[in-house]
PDB file of C-alpha atoms in Angstrom:
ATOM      1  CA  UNK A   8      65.861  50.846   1.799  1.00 37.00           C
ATOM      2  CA  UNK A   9      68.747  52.676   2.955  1.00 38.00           C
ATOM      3  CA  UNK A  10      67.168  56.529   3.540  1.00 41.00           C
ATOM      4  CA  UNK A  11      67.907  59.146   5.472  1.00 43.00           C
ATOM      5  CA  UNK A  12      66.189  58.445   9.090  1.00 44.00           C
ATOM      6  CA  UNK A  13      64.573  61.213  10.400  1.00 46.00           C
ATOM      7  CA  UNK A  14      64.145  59.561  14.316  1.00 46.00           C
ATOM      8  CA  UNK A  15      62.138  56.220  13.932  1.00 46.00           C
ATOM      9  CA  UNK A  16      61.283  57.009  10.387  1.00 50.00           C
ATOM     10  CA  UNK A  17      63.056  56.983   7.237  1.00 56.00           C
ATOM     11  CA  UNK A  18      63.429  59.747   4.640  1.00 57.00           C
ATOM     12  CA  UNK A  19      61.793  58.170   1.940  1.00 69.00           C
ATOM     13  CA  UNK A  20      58.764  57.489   3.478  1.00 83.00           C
ATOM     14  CA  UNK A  21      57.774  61.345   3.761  1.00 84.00           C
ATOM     15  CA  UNK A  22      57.620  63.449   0.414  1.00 85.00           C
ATOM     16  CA  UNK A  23      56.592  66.279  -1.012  1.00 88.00           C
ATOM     17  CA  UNK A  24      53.702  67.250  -3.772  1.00 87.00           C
ATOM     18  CA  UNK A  25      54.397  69.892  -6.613  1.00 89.00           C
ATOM     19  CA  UNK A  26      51.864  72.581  -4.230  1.00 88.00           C
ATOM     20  CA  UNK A  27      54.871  71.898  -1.474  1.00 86.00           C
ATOM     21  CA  UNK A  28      52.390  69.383   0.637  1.00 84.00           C
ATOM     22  CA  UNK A  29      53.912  67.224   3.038  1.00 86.00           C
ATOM     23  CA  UNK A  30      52.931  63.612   2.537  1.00 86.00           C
ATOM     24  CA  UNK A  31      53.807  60.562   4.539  1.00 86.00           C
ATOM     25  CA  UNK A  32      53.598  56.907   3.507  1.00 85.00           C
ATOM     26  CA  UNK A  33      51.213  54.627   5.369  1.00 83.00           C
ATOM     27  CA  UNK A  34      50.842  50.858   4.813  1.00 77.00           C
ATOM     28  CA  UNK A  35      47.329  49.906   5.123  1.00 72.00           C
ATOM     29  CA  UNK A  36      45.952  45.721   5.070  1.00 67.00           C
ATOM     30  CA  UNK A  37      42.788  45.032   3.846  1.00 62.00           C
ATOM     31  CA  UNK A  38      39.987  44.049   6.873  1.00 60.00           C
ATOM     32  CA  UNK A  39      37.415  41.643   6.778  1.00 60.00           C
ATOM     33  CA  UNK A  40      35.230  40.841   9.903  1.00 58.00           C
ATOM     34  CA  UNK A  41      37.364  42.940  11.660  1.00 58.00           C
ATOM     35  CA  UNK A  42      40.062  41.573  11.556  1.00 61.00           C
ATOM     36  CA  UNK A  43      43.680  42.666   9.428  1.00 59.00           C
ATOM     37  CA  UNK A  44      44.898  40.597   6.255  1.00 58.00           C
ATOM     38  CA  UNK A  45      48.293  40.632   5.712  1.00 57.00           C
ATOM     39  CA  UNK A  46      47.724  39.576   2.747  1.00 58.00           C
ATOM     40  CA  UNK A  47      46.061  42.867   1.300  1.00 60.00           C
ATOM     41  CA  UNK A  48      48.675  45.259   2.575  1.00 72.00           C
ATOM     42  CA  UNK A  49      49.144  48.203   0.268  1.00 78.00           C
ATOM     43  CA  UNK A  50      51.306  51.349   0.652  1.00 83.00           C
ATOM     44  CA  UNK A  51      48.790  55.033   0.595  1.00 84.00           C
ATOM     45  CA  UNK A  52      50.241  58.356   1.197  1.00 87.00           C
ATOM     46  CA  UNK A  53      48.407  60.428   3.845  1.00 87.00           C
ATOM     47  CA  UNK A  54      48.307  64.719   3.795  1.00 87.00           C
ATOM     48  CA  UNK A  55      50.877  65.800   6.691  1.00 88.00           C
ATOM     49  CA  UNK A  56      49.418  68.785   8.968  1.00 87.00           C
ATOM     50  CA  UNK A  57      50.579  72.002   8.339  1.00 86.00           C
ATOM     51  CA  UNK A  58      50.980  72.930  12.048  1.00 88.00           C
ATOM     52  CA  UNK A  59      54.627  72.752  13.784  1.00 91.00           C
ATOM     53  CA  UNK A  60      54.841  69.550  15.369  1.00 91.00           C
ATOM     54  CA  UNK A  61      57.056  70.220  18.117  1.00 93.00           C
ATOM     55  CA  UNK A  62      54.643  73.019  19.612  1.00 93.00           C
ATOM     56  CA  UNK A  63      52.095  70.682  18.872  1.00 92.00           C
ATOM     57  CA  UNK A  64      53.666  68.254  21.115  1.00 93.00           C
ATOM     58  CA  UNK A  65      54.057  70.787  23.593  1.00 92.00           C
ATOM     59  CA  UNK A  66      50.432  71.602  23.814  1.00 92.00           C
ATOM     60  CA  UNK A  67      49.727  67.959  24.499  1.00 92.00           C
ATOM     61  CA  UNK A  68      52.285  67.649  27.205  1.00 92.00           C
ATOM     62  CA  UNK A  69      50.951  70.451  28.787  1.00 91.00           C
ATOM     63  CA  UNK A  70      47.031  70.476  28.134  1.00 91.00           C
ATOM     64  CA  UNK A  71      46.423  66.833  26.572  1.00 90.00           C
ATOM     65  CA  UNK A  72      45.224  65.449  30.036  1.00 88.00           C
ATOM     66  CA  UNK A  73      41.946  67.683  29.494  1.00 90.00           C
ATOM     67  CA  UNK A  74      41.959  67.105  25.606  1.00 91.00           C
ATOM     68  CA  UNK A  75      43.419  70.413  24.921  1.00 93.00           C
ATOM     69  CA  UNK A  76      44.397  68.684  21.576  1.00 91.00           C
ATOM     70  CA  UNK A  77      41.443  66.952  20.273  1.00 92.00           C
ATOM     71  CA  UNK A  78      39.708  70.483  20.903  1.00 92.00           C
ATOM     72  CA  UNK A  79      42.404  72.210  18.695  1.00 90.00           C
ATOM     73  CA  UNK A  80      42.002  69.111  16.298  1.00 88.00           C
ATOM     74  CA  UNK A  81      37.946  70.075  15.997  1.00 86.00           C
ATOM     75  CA  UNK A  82      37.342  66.308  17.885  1.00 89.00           C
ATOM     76  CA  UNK A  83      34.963  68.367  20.332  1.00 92.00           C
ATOM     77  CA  UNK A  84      33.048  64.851  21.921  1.00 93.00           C
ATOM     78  CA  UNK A  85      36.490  63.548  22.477  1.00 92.00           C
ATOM     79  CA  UNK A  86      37.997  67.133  23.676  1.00 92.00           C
ATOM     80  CA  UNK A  87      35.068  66.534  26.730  1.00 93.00           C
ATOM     81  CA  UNK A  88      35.430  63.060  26.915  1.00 92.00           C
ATOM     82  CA  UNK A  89      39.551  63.737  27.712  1.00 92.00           C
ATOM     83  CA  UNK A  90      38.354  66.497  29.879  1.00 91.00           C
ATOM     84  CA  UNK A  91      35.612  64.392  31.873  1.00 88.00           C
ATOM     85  CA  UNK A  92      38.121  61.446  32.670  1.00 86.00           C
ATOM     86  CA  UNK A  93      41.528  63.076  32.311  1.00 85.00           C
ATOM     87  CA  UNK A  94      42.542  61.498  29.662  1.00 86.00           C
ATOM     88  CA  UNK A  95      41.037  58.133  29.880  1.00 86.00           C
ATOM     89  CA  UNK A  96      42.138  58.135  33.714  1.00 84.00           C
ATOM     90  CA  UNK A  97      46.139  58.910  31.743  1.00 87.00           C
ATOM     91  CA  UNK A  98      45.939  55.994  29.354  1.00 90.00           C
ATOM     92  CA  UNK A  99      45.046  58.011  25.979  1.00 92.00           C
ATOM     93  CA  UNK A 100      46.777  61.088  27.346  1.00 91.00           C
ATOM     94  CA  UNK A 101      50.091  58.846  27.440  1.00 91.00           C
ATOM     95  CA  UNK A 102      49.465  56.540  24.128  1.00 93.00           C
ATOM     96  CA  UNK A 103      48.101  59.893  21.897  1.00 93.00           C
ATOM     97  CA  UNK A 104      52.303  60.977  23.424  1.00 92.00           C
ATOM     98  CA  UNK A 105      53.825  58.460  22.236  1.00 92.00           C
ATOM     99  CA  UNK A 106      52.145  58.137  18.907  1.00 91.00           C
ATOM    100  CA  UNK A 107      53.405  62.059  18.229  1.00 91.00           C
ATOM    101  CA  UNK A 108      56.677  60.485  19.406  1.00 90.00           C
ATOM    102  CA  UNK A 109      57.106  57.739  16.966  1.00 87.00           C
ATOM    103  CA  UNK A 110      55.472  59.614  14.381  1.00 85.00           C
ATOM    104  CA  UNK A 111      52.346  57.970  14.274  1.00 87.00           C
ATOM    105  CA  UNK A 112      49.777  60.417  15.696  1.00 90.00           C
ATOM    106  CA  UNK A 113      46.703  61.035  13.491  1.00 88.00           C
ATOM    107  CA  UNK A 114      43.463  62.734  13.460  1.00 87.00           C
ATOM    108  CA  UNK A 115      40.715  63.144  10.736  1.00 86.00           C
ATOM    109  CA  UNK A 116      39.654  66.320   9.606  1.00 83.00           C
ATOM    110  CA  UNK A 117      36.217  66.881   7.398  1.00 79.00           C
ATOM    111  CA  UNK A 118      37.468  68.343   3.788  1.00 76.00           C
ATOM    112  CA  UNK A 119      35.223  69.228   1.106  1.00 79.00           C
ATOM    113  CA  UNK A 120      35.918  67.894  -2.237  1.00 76.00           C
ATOM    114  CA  UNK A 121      34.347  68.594  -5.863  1.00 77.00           C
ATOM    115  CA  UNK A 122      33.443  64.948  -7.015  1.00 70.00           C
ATOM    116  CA  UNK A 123      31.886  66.018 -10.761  1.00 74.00           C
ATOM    117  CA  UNK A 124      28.685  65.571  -8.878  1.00 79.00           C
ATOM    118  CA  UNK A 125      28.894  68.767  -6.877  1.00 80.00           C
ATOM    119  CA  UNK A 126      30.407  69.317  -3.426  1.00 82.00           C
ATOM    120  CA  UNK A 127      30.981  66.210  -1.643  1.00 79.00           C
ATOM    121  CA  UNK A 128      32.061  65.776   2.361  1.00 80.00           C
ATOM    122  CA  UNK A 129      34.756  63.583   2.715  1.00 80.00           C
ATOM    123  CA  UNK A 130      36.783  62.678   5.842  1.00 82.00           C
ATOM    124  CA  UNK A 131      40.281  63.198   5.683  1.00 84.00           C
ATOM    125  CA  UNK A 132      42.976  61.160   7.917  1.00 87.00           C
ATOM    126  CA  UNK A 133      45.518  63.567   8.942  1.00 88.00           C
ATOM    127  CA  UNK A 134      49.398  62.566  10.414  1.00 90.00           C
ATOM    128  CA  UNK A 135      51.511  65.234  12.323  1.00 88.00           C
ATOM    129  CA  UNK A 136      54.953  65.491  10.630  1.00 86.00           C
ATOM    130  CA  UNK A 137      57.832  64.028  12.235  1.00 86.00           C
ATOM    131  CA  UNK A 138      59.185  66.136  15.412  1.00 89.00           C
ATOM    132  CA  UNK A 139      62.614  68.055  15.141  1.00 89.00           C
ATOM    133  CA  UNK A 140      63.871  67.384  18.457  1.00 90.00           C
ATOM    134  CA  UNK A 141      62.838  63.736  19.261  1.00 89.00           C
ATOM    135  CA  UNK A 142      65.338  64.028  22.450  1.00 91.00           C
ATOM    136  CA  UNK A 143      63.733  66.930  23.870  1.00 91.00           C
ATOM    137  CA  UNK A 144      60.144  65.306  23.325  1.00 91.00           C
ATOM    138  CA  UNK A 145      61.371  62.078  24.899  1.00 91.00           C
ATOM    139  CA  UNK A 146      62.378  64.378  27.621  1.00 92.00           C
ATOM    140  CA  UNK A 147      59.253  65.872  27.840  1.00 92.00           C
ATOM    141  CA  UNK A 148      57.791  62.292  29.149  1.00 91.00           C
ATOM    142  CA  UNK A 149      58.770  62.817  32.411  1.00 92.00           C
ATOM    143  CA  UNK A 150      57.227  66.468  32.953  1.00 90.00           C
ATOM    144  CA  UNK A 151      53.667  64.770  31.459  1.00 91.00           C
ATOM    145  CA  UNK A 152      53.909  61.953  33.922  1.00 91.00           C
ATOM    146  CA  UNK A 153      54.224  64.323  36.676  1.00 91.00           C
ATOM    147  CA  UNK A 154      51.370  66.777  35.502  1.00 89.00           C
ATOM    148  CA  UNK A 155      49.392  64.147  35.102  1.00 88.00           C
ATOM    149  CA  UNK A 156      50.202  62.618  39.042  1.00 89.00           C
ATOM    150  CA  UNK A 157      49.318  66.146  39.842  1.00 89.00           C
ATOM    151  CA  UNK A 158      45.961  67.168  37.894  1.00 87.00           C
ATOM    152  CA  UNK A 159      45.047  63.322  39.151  1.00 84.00           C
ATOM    153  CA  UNK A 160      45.836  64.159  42.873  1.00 85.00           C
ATOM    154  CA  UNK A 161      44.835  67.495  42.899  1.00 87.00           C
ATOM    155  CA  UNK A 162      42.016  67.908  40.745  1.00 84.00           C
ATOM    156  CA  UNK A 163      40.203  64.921  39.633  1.00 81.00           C
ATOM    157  CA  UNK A 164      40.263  62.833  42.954  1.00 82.00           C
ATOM    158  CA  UNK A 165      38.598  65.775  45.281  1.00 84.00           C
ATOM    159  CA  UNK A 166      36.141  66.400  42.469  1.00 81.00           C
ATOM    160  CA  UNK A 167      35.177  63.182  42.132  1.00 79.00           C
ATOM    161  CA  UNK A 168      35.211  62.164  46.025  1.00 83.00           C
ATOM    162  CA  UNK A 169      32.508  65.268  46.381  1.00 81.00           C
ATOM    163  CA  UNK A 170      30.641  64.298  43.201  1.00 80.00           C
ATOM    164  CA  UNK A 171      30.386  60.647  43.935  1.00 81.00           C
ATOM    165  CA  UNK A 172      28.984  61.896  47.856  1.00 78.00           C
ATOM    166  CA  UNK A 173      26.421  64.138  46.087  1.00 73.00           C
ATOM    167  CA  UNK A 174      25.193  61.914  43.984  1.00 79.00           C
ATOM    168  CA  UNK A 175      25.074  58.997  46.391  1.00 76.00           C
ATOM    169  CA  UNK A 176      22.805  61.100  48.821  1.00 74.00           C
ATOM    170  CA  UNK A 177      20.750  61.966  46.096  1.00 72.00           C
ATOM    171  CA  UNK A 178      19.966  59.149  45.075  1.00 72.00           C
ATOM    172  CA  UNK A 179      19.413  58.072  48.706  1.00 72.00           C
ATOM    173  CA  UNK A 180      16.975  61.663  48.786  1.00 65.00           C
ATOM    174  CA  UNK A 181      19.006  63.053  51.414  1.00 63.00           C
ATOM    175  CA  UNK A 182      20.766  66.072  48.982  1.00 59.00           C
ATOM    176  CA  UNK A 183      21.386  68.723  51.395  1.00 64.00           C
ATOM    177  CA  UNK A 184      21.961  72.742  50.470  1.00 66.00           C
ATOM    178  CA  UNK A 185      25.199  72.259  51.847  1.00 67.00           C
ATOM    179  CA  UNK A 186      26.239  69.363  49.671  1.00 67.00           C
ATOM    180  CA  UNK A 187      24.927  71.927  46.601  1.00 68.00           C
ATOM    181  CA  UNK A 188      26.588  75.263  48.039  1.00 72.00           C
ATOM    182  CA  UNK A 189      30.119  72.895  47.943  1.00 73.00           C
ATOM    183  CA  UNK A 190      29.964  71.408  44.874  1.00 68.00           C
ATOM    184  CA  UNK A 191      28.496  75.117  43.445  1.00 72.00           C
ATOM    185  CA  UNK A 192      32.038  76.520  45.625  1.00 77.00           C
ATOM    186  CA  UNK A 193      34.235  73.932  43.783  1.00 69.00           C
ATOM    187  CA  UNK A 194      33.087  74.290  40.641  1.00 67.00           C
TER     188      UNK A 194
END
């Protein structure tokens, strides 16, 4: 193909509609039973977000551990569920990373289209657009592994050492006021 790269992806699979949209190209394989077909693979162009991708990446380094994105993104189940777990205990925090770093972070937004037969909702899969400075957000990798040591350390094991005591004595019927007064003092 021979494009322009712009990091891991190459210049002609991005372009750009008459109304100045950014549009990437996606291959897609057909499913059956849940499982891919090769066979069925056919190329779709997705809408590209409008936001700046390299802040956006910077918002997940530094709040994606408590699904600072996926609130930002509307995802508000997901938002808590990040929030609850940190992350999937790190491992979504560190695979929705590197999907913004290889350019193949997406999210679906609700869009409301005129079908001929009035308003229709539709869901919409939405990519990021390729980052700028892939260097500096590779660089960023390190600083995310670290906050998320921290938060872990810090935040998440103490909360869940008193949360996991509470809960056992109450469900052994022994929940004291001062097991309630310290989990009221944490929180």
């Amino acid at each position: 193909m021979g494009g322009k790269e712009w990091g891991f992806m190459k210049h002609e699979d991005y372009r750009y509609t008459e109304d100045g949209i950014l549009l990437v190209r996606k291959m897609e394989t057909g499913h059956v039973a849940g499982m891919d077909l090769m066979s069925g693979c056919r190329e779709r162009w997705y809408r590209c977000s409008d936001r700046d991708p390299d802040r956006q990446y910077l918002k997940m380094v530094l709040g994606g551990w408590f699904g600072l994105h996926k609130f930002m993104e509307g995802s508000v189940v997901q938002g808590i569920f990040y929030a609850l777990t940190c992350g999937c205990f790190g491992v979504f925090y560190v695979c929705d990373l590197l999907s913004m770093l290889c350019g193949t972070y997406c999210y679906r937004q609700v869009a409301y289209v005129d079908g001929g037969q009035g308003i229709q909702r539709k869901m919409q899969k939405i990519y990021d657009a390729p980052l700028k400075h892939r260097k500096r957000a590779a660089f960023l990798l390190l600083p995310a592994a670290v906050i998320l040591i921290l938060v872990v350390r810090f935040l998440y094991q103490p909360v869940g050492k008193l949360l996991t005591g509470w809960i056992a004595s109450a469900v052994s019927g022994r929940v004291t006021m001062e097991a309630a007064d310290r989990l009221m003092r944490l929180l």
